[in-house]
Amino acid sequence: REAKRRGYAPDIVWDLMIYLLIGGIIGARIWHLLTPPPSSGITAAWYFTHPLDALNIRKGGLGIPGAVIGGLIVMYFYARRHNLNFLHWVDIAAPALALGQAIGRWGNFVNQELYGAPTNLPWKIYIDPNHRLQGFTNVDYYHPLFLYESLWNLANMFILLTMSYRFGDRLKDGDIFLMYLVIYPTGRFLLDFLRLDASMVGGININQTIMAVVAVSAAVALFLRHRTVAPFVSSE
């Protein structure tokens, strides 16, 4: 719908989607291989010595940041090949990407994964003993971290669509995607404080750190793109 609203043939979306799925899955898997969670008991080095397990996406899973990167790479080359405006298309994709993430997070609910710290809040969720992390086997209830992120992504979609519809005449190509790169990483950064199974590299939460860098960089890029510079007037 967004492509059609912007004057593009919707058939482009269906053609592009095939390539995006392939690029996104490959990117998501590579991200997981490089940043496996501690609970898996597997390190990135282990995957490099067990290539068959590295290819088995049912063993370990996928990482959303890698999916976004993989999709961006595919979209760039697709846009180049078909003479499309790359920045137009990342803007078109951004709200749908946020919606896809909101829906996808419910897979974590089905798998009883991506829950947060223990809690007694009214919206707590029960986790079966066989899905609890080491050190929490006697704790029954946790923050529904997957739900928090799903709601955040849903809000992200509505914000991006609202900005696109109401302020489209003031925005530059690529602004909507930059907003996505501010909103989603900010939420992911904050929610990671509740995460029990964060991927650690060199003693730091690598996903949380990268999200902070991306959010700040995108915010700075947006500011610089719309900064108004007063004209220089020489004095005589």
PDB file of C-alpha atoms in Angstrom:
ATOM      1  CA  ARG A   1       0.000   0.000   0.000  1.00  0.00           C
ATOM      2  CA  GLU A   2       2.804   2.379   0.852  1.00  0.00           C
ATOM      3  CA  ALA A   3       4.548   1.651  -2.460  1.00  0.00           C
ATOM      4  CA  LYS A   4       1.317   2.303  -4.353  1.00  0.00           C
ATOM      5  CA  ARG A   5       0.730   5.527  -2.437  1.00  0.00           C
ATOM      6  CA  ARG A   6       4.166   6.709  -3.477  1.00  0.00           C
ATOM      7  CA  GLY A   7       3.487   5.968  -7.133  1.00  0.00           C
ATOM      8  CA  TYR A   8       5.232   2.611  -7.515  1.00  0.00           C
ATOM      9  CA  ALA A   9       3.758  -0.578  -8.948  1.00  0.00           C
ATOM     10  CA  PRO A  10       2.885  -2.901  -6.018  1.00  0.00           C
ATOM     11  CA  ASP A  11       4.222  -5.847  -8.040  1.00  0.00           C
ATOM     12  CA  ILE A  12       7.714  -4.575  -7.304  1.00  0.00           C
ATOM     13  CA  VAL A  13       7.136  -5.412  -3.628  1.00  0.00           C
ATOM     14  CA  TRP A  14       6.306  -9.050  -4.348  1.00  0.00           C
ATOM     15  CA  ASP A  15       9.339  -9.446  -6.586  1.00  0.00           C
ATOM     16  CA  LEU A  16      11.638  -7.718  -4.105  1.00  0.00           C
ATOM     17  CA  MET A  17      10.272  -9.697  -1.145  1.00  0.00           C
ATOM     18  CA  ILE A  18      11.784 -12.960  -2.387  1.00  0.00           C
ATOM     19  CA  TYR A  19      15.278 -11.462  -2.388  1.00  0.00           C
ATOM     20  CA  LEU A  20      14.706  -9.671   0.924  1.00  0.00           C
ATOM     21  CA  LEU A  21      13.721 -12.927   2.618  1.00  0.00           C
ATOM     22  CA  ILE A  22      16.878 -14.629   1.401  1.00  0.00           C
ATOM     23  CA  GLY A  23      19.154 -11.715   2.343  1.00  0.00           C
ATOM     24  CA  GLY A  24      17.388 -11.176   5.645  1.00  0.00           C
ATOM     25  CA  ILE A  25      17.631 -14.807   6.750  1.00  0.00           C
ATOM     26  CA  ILE A  26      21.309 -15.033   5.775  1.00  0.00           C
ATOM     27  CA  GLY A  27      22.089 -11.770   7.583  1.00  0.00           C
ATOM     28  CA  ALA A  28      20.085 -12.807  10.645  1.00  0.00           C
ATOM     29  CA  ARG A  29      21.882 -16.127  10.865  1.00  0.00           C
ATOM     30  CA  ILE A  30      25.326 -14.546  10.507  1.00  0.00           C
ATOM     31  CA  TRP A  31      24.448 -12.078  13.283  1.00  0.00           C
ATOM     32  CA  HIS A  32      23.483 -14.923  15.591  1.00  0.00           C
ATOM     33  CA  LEU A  33      26.674 -16.841  14.778  1.00  0.00           C
ATOM     34  CA  LEU A  34      28.741 -13.801  15.737  1.00  0.00           C
ATOM     35  CA  THR A  35      26.739 -12.971  18.884  1.00  0.00           C
ATOM     36  CA  PRO A  36      25.333 -16.194  20.380  1.00  0.00           C
ATOM     37  CA  PRO A  37      23.624 -15.812  23.791  1.00  0.00           C
ATOM     38  CA  PRO A  38      25.446 -17.295  26.788  1.00  0.00           C
ATOM     39  CA  SER A  39      22.613 -19.752  27.543  1.00  0.00           C
ATOM     40  CA  SER A  40      23.283 -21.579  24.291  1.00  0.00           C
ATOM     41  CA  GLY A  41      26.620 -22.730  25.646  1.00  0.00           C
ATOM     42  CA  ILE A  42      28.049 -22.111  22.185  1.00  0.00           C
ATOM     43  CA  THR A  43      30.583 -19.497  21.143  1.00  0.00           C
ATOM     44  CA  ALA A  44      31.130 -17.845  17.776  1.00  0.00           C
ATOM     45  CA  ALA A  45      34.408 -19.761  17.436  1.00  0.00           C
ATOM     46  CA  TRP A  46      32.566 -23.048  17.912  1.00  0.00           C
ATOM     47  CA  TYR A  47      30.273 -22.325  14.974  1.00  0.00           C
ATOM     48  CA  PHE A  48      33.246 -21.705  12.704  1.00  0.00           C
ATOM     49  CA  THR A  49      34.525 -25.218  13.447  1.00  0.00           C
ATOM     50  CA  HIS A  50      31.063 -26.811  13.039  1.00  0.00           C
ATOM     51  CA  PRO A  51      29.786 -25.460   9.698  1.00  0.00           C
ATOM     52  CA  LEU A  52      26.798 -27.807   9.500  1.00  0.00           C
ATOM     53  CA  ASP A  53      25.460 -26.501  12.809  1.00  0.00           C
ATOM     54  CA  ALA A  54      26.139 -22.969  11.608  1.00  0.00           C
ATOM     55  CA  LEU A  55      23.791 -23.606   8.682  1.00  0.00           C
ATOM     56  CA  ASN A  56      21.082 -25.144  10.854  1.00  0.00           C
ATOM     57  CA  ILE A  57      18.876 -22.142  11.682  1.00  0.00           C
ATOM     58  CA  ARG A  58      16.785 -24.303  14.034  1.00  0.00           C
ATOM     59  CA  LYS A  59      19.842 -24.655  16.242  1.00  0.00           C
ATOM     60  CA  GLY A  60      20.461 -21.290  17.837  1.00  0.00           C
ATOM     61  CA  GLY A  61      18.184 -19.037  15.832  1.00  0.00           C
ATOM     62  CA  LEU A  62      18.390 -15.689  14.087  1.00  0.00           C
ATOM     63  CA  GLY A  63      19.280 -12.102  15.001  1.00  0.00           C
ATOM     64  CA  ILE A  64      17.068  -9.187  13.942  1.00  0.00           C
ATOM     65  CA  PRO A  65      19.908  -6.644  13.483  1.00  0.00           C
ATOM     66  CA  GLY A  66      21.521  -8.979  10.975  1.00  0.00           C
ATOM     67  CA  ALA A  67      18.200  -9.388   9.154  1.00  0.00           C
ATOM     68  CA  VAL A  68      17.936  -5.613   8.748  1.00  0.00           C
ATOM     69  CA  ILE A  69      21.519  -5.346   7.479  1.00  0.00           C
ATOM     70  CA  GLY A  70      21.063  -8.270   5.086  1.00  0.00           C
ATOM     71  CA  GLY A  71      17.836  -6.788   3.776  1.00  0.00           C
ATOM     72  CA  LEU A  72      19.431  -3.396   3.256  1.00  0.00           C
ATOM     73  CA  ILE A  73      22.266  -4.878   1.230  1.00  0.00           C
ATOM     74  CA  VAL A  74      19.841  -6.808  -0.974  1.00  0.00           C
ATOM     75  CA  MET A  75      17.586  -3.781  -1.430  1.00  0.00           C
ATOM     76  CA  TYR A  76      20.527  -1.589  -2.434  1.00  0.00           C
ATOM     77  CA  PHE A  77      21.599  -3.923  -5.233  1.00  0.00           C
ATOM     78  CA  TYR A  78      18.004  -4.567  -6.308  1.00  0.00           C
ATOM     79  CA  ALA A  79      17.315  -0.831  -6.514  1.00  0.00           C
ATOM     80  CA  ARG A  80      20.506  -0.330  -8.504  1.00  0.00           C
ATOM     81  CA  ARG A  81      19.679  -3.063 -10.944  1.00  0.00           C
ATOM     82  CA  HIS A  82      16.104  -1.872 -11.528  1.00  0.00           C
ATOM     83  CA  ASN A  83      16.844   1.871 -11.475  1.00  0.00           C
ATOM     84  CA  LEU A  84      14.825   2.474  -8.326  1.00  0.00           C
ATOM     85  CA  ASN A  85      15.426   5.155  -5.722  1.00  0.00           C
ATOM     86  CA  PHE A  86      17.044   3.223  -2.853  1.00  0.00           C
ATOM     87  CA  LEU A  87      16.170   5.849  -0.238  1.00  0.00           C
ATOM     88  CA  HIS A  88      12.536   5.867  -1.378  1.00  0.00           C
ATOM     89  CA  TRP A  89      12.360   2.142  -0.890  1.00  0.00           C
ATOM     90  CA  VAL A  90      13.931   2.005   2.558  1.00  0.00           C
ATOM     91  CA  ASP A  91      11.332   4.595   3.581  1.00  0.00           C
ATOM     92  CA  ILE A  92       8.584   2.429   2.092  1.00  0.00           C
ATOM     93  CA  ALA A  93       9.894  -0.660   3.882  1.00  0.00           C
ATOM     94  CA  ALA A  94      10.501   0.858   7.326  1.00  0.00           C
ATOM     95  CA  PRO A  95       6.903   0.795   8.694  1.00  0.00           C
ATOM     96  CA  ALA A  96       6.337  -2.738   7.366  1.00  0.00           C
ATOM     97  CA  LEU A  97       9.638  -3.839   8.883  1.00  0.00           C
ATOM     98  CA  ALA A  98       8.515  -2.532  12.281  1.00  0.00           C
ATOM     99  CA  LEU A  99       5.183  -4.360  11.905  1.00  0.00           C
ATOM    100  CA  GLY A 100       6.982  -7.565  10.935  1.00  0.00           C
ATOM    101  CA  GLN A 101       9.126  -7.338  14.056  1.00  0.00           C
ATOM    102  CA  ALA A 102       6.018  -6.771  16.210  1.00  0.00           C
ATOM    103  CA  ILE A 103       4.429  -9.925  14.820  1.00  0.00           C
ATOM    104  CA  GLY A 104       7.629 -11.971  14.856  1.00  0.00           C
ATOM    105  CA  ARG A 105       8.255 -11.385  18.545  1.00  0.00           C
ATOM    106  CA  TRP A 106       5.264 -13.591  19.340  1.00  0.00           C
ATOM    107  CA  GLY A 107       7.345 -16.519  18.169  1.00  0.00           C
ATOM    108  CA  ASN A 108       9.357 -15.919  21.344  1.00  0.00           C
ATOM    109  CA  PHE A 109       6.143 -16.352  23.351  1.00  0.00           C
ATOM    110  CA  VAL A 110       5.450 -19.684  21.660  1.00  0.00           C
ATOM    111  CA  ASN A 111       9.034 -20.835  22.323  1.00  0.00           C
ATOM    112  CA  GLN A 112       9.055 -19.413  25.877  1.00  0.00           C
ATOM    113  CA  GLU A 113      12.180 -17.384  25.184  1.00  0.00           C
ATOM    114  CA  LEU A 114      13.235 -13.746  25.337  1.00  0.00           C
ATOM    115  CA  TYR A 115      11.646 -13.168  28.709  1.00  0.00           C
ATOM    116  CA  GLY A 116      13.067 -10.602  31.086  1.00  0.00           C
ATOM    117  CA  ALA A 117      14.027 -10.448  34.733  1.00  0.00           C
ATOM    118  CA  PRO A 118      11.848 -12.034  37.441  1.00  0.00           C
ATOM    119  CA  THR A 119       8.817  -9.944  38.430  1.00  0.00           C
ATOM    120  CA  ASN A 120       5.522 -10.061  40.332  1.00  0.00           C
ATOM    121  CA  LEU A 121       3.801  -7.408  38.210  1.00  0.00           C
ATOM    122  CA  PRO A 122       0.207  -8.187  37.150  1.00  0.00           C
ATOM    123  CA  TRP A 123       1.279  -8.867  33.553  1.00  0.00           C
ATOM    124  CA  LYS A 124       3.997 -11.341  34.542  1.00  0.00           C
ATOM    125  CA  ILE A 125       4.295 -14.544  32.521  1.00  0.00           C
ATOM    126  CA  TYR A 126       4.925 -18.071  33.697  1.00  0.00           C
ATOM    127  CA  ILE A 127       7.915 -19.913  32.220  1.00  0.00           C
ATOM    128  CA  ASP A 128       8.096 -23.714  32.311  1.00  0.00           C
ATOM    129  CA  PRO A 129      11.048 -25.063  34.328  1.00  0.00           C
ATOM    130  CA  ASN A 130      12.632 -26.624  31.240  1.00  0.00           C
ATOM    131  CA  HIS A 131      12.764 -23.198  29.559  1.00  0.00           C
ATOM    132  CA  ARG A 132      14.295 -21.322  32.481  1.00  0.00           C
ATOM    133  CA  LEU A 133      17.850 -20.074  32.398  1.00  0.00           C
ATOM    134  CA  GLN A 134      20.548 -21.438  34.646  1.00  0.00           C
ATOM    135  CA  GLY A 135      20.323 -19.839  38.071  1.00  0.00           C
ATOM    136  CA  PHE A 136      16.572 -19.152  37.765  1.00  0.00           C
ATOM    137  CA  THR A 137      15.183 -22.687  37.967  1.00  0.00           C
ATOM    138  CA  ASN A 138      13.185 -21.862  41.103  1.00  0.00           C
ATOM    139  CA  VAL A 139      11.687 -18.634  39.714  1.00  0.00           C
ATOM    140  CA  ASP A 140       8.245 -18.963  38.099  1.00  0.00           C
ATOM    141  CA  TYR A 141       7.340 -15.499  36.766  1.00  0.00           C
ATOM    142  CA  TYR A 142       9.173 -13.042  34.522  1.00  0.00           C
ATOM    143  CA  HIS A 143       8.813  -9.833  32.526  1.00  0.00           C
ATOM    144  CA  PRO A 144       7.269 -10.560  29.093  1.00  0.00           C
ATOM    145  CA  LEU A 145      10.160  -8.904  27.311  1.00  0.00           C
ATOM    146  CA  PHE A 146       8.995 -10.153  23.918  1.00  0.00           C
ATOM    147  CA  LEU A 147       5.646  -8.365  24.510  1.00  0.00           C
ATOM    148  CA  TYR A 148       7.333  -5.098  25.454  1.00  0.00           C
ATOM    149  CA  GLU A 149       9.369  -5.166  22.251  1.00  0.00           C
ATOM    150  CA  SER A 150       6.351  -6.171  20.181  1.00  0.00           C
ATOM    151  CA  LEU A 151       4.359  -3.185  21.480  1.00  0.00           C
ATOM    152  CA  TRP A 152       7.348  -0.895  20.950  1.00  0.00           C
ATOM    153  CA  ASN A 153       7.651  -2.033  17.333  1.00  0.00           C
ATOM    154  CA  LEU A 154       3.920  -1.576  16.789  1.00  0.00           C
ATOM    155  CA  ALA A 155       4.161   1.971  18.111  1.00  0.00           C
ATOM    156  CA  ASN A 156       7.181   2.491  15.864  1.00  0.00           C
ATOM    157  CA  MET A 157       5.114   1.518  12.825  1.00  0.00           C
ATOM    158  CA  PHE A 158       2.344   3.984  13.685  1.00  0.00           C
ATOM    159  CA  ILE A 159       4.841   6.790  14.308  1.00  0.00           C
ATOM    160  CA  LEU A 160       6.598   6.189  10.990  1.00  0.00           C
ATOM    161  CA  LEU A 161       3.319   6.068   9.046  1.00  0.00           C
ATOM    162  CA  THR A 162       2.062   9.207  10.772  1.00  0.00           C
ATOM    163  CA  MET A 163       5.264  11.085   9.985  1.00  0.00           C
ATOM    164  CA  SER A 164       5.168   9.889   6.381  1.00  0.00           C
ATOM    165  CA  TYR A 165       1.533  10.874   5.827  1.00  0.00           C
ATOM    166  CA  ARG A 166       1.436  14.155   7.738  1.00  0.00           C
ATOM    167  CA  PHE A 167       4.895  15.559   7.143  1.00  0.00           C
ATOM    168  CA  GLY A 168       5.903  13.932   3.864  1.00  0.00           C
ATOM    169  CA  ASP A 169       6.321  17.304   2.159  1.00  0.00           C
ATOM    170  CA  ARG A 170       8.958  18.322   4.733  1.00  0.00           C
ATOM    171  CA  LEU A 171      10.903  15.076   4.816  1.00  0.00           C
ATOM    172  CA  LYS A 172      13.860  14.076   2.697  1.00  0.00           C
ATOM    173  CA  ASP A 173      14.337  10.685   1.100  1.00  0.00           C
ATOM    174  CA  GLY A 174      15.650   8.307   3.757  1.00  0.00           C
ATOM    175  CA  ASP A 175      14.272  10.269   6.722  1.00  0.00           C
ATOM    176  CA  ILE A 176      11.621   7.685   7.593  1.00  0.00           C
ATOM    177  CA  PHE A 177      14.207   4.928   7.724  1.00  0.00           C
ATOM    178  CA  LEU A 178      16.498   7.116   9.838  1.00  0.00           C
ATOM    179  CA  MET A 179      13.591   7.592  12.248  1.00  0.00           C
ATOM    180  CA  TYR A 180      13.223   3.826  12.372  1.00  0.00           C
ATOM    181  CA  LEU A 181      16.935   3.631  13.210  1.00  0.00           C
ATOM    182  CA  VAL A 182      16.341   6.001  16.122  1.00  0.00           C
ATOM    183  CA  ILE A 183      13.127   4.523  17.522  1.00  0.00           C
ATOM    184  CA  TYR A 184      13.748   0.779  17.330  1.00  0.00           C
ATOM    185  CA  PRO A 185      17.346   0.803  18.646  1.00  0.00           C
ATOM    186  CA  THR A 186      16.343   3.143  21.496  1.00  0.00           C
ATOM    187  CA  GLY A 187      13.661   0.705  22.632  1.00  0.00           C
ATOM    188  CA  ARG A 188      15.960  -2.275  22.201  1.00  0.00           C
ATOM    189  CA  PHE A 189      18.688  -0.512  24.212  1.00  0.00           C
ATOM    190  CA  LEU A 190      16.332   0.197  27.118  1.00  0.00           C
ATOM    191  CA  LEU A 191      14.707  -3.236  27.117  1.00  0.00           C
ATOM    192  CA  ASP A 192      18.072  -4.985  27.176  1.00  0.00           C
ATOM    193  CA  PHE A 193      18.496  -3.831  30.777  1.00  0.00           C
ATOM    194  CA  LEU A 194      15.815  -6.429  31.611  1.00  0.00           C
ATOM    195  CA  ARG A 195      17.336  -9.169  29.473  1.00  0.00           C
ATOM    196  CA  LEU A 196      18.819 -12.129  31.315  1.00  0.00           C
ATOM    197  CA  ASP A 197      20.523 -13.756  28.341  1.00  0.00           C
ATOM    198  CA  ALA A 198      22.357 -10.884  26.654  1.00  0.00           C
ATOM    199  CA  SER A 199      25.082 -11.618  24.113  1.00  0.00           C
ATOM    200  CA  MET A 200      28.409 -10.562  25.599  1.00  0.00           C
ATOM    201  CA  VAL A 201      31.529  -9.731  23.610  1.00  0.00           C
ATOM    202  CA  GLY A 202      34.619  -8.575  25.463  1.00  0.00           C
ATOM    203  CA  GLY A 203      32.585  -8.160  28.647  1.00  0.00           C
ATOM    204  CA  ILE A 204      29.978  -5.804  27.125  1.00  0.00           C
ATOM    205  CA  ASN A 205      26.427  -6.353  25.956  1.00  0.00           C
ATOM    206  CA  ILE A 206      27.212  -6.187  22.245  1.00  0.00           C
ATOM    207  CA  ASN A 207      23.629  -5.807  20.990  1.00  0.00           C
ATOM    208  CA  GLN A 208      22.829  -3.070  23.476  1.00  0.00           C
ATOM    209  CA  THR A 209      26.038  -1.217  22.653  1.00  0.00           C
ATOM    210  CA  ILE A 210      25.450  -1.387  18.902  1.00  0.00           C
ATOM    211  CA  MET A 211      21.852  -0.220  19.357  1.00  0.00           C
ATOM    212  CA  ALA A 212      23.063   2.833  21.260  1.00  0.00           C
ATOM    213  CA  VAL A 213      25.597   3.686  18.543  1.00  0.00           C
ATOM    214  CA  VAL A 214      23.000   3.263  15.771  1.00  0.00           C
ATOM    215  CA  ALA A 215      20.340   5.354  17.536  1.00  0.00           C
ATOM    216  CA  VAL A 216      22.718   8.229  18.267  1.00  0.00           C
ATOM    217  CA  SER A 217      24.231   8.121  14.766  1.00  0.00           C
ATOM    218  CA  ALA A 218      20.801   8.155  13.100  1.00  0.00           C
ATOM    219  CA  ALA A 219      19.627  11.017  15.318  1.00  0.00           C
ATOM    220  CA  VAL A 220      22.720  13.040  14.450  1.00  0.00           C
ATOM    221  CA  ALA A 221      22.200  12.293  10.742  1.00  0.00           C
ATOM    222  CA  LEU A 222      18.598  13.508  10.938  1.00  0.00           C
ATOM    223  CA  PHE A 223      19.651  16.664  12.735  1.00  0.00           C
ATOM    224  CA  LEU A 224      22.382  17.459  10.221  1.00  0.00           C
ATOM    225  CA  ARG A 225      20.056  16.815   7.272  1.00  0.00           C
ATOM    226  CA  HIS A 226      17.532  19.338   8.540  1.00  0.00           C
ATOM    227  CA  ARG A 227      19.812  21.834  10.174  1.00  0.00           C
ATOM    228  CA  THR A 228      19.138  25.319   8.928  1.00  0.00           C
ATOM    229  CA  VAL A 229      22.259  27.354   8.396  1.00  0.00           C
ATOM    230  CA  ALA A 230      21.898  31.103   8.473  1.00  0.00           C
ATOM    231  CA  PRO A 231      23.219  32.766   5.306  1.00  0.00           C
ATOM    232  CA  PHE A 232      26.558  34.530   5.683  1.00  0.00           C
ATOM    233  CA  VAL A 233      26.322  38.284   5.322  1.00  0.00           C
ATOM    234  CA  SER A 234      29.556  40.153   4.955  1.00  0.00           C
ATOM    235  CA  SER A 235      29.977  43.456   6.743  1.00  0.00           C
ATOM    236  CA  GLU A 236      31.550  46.435   5.031  1.00  0.00           C
TER     237      GLU A 236
END
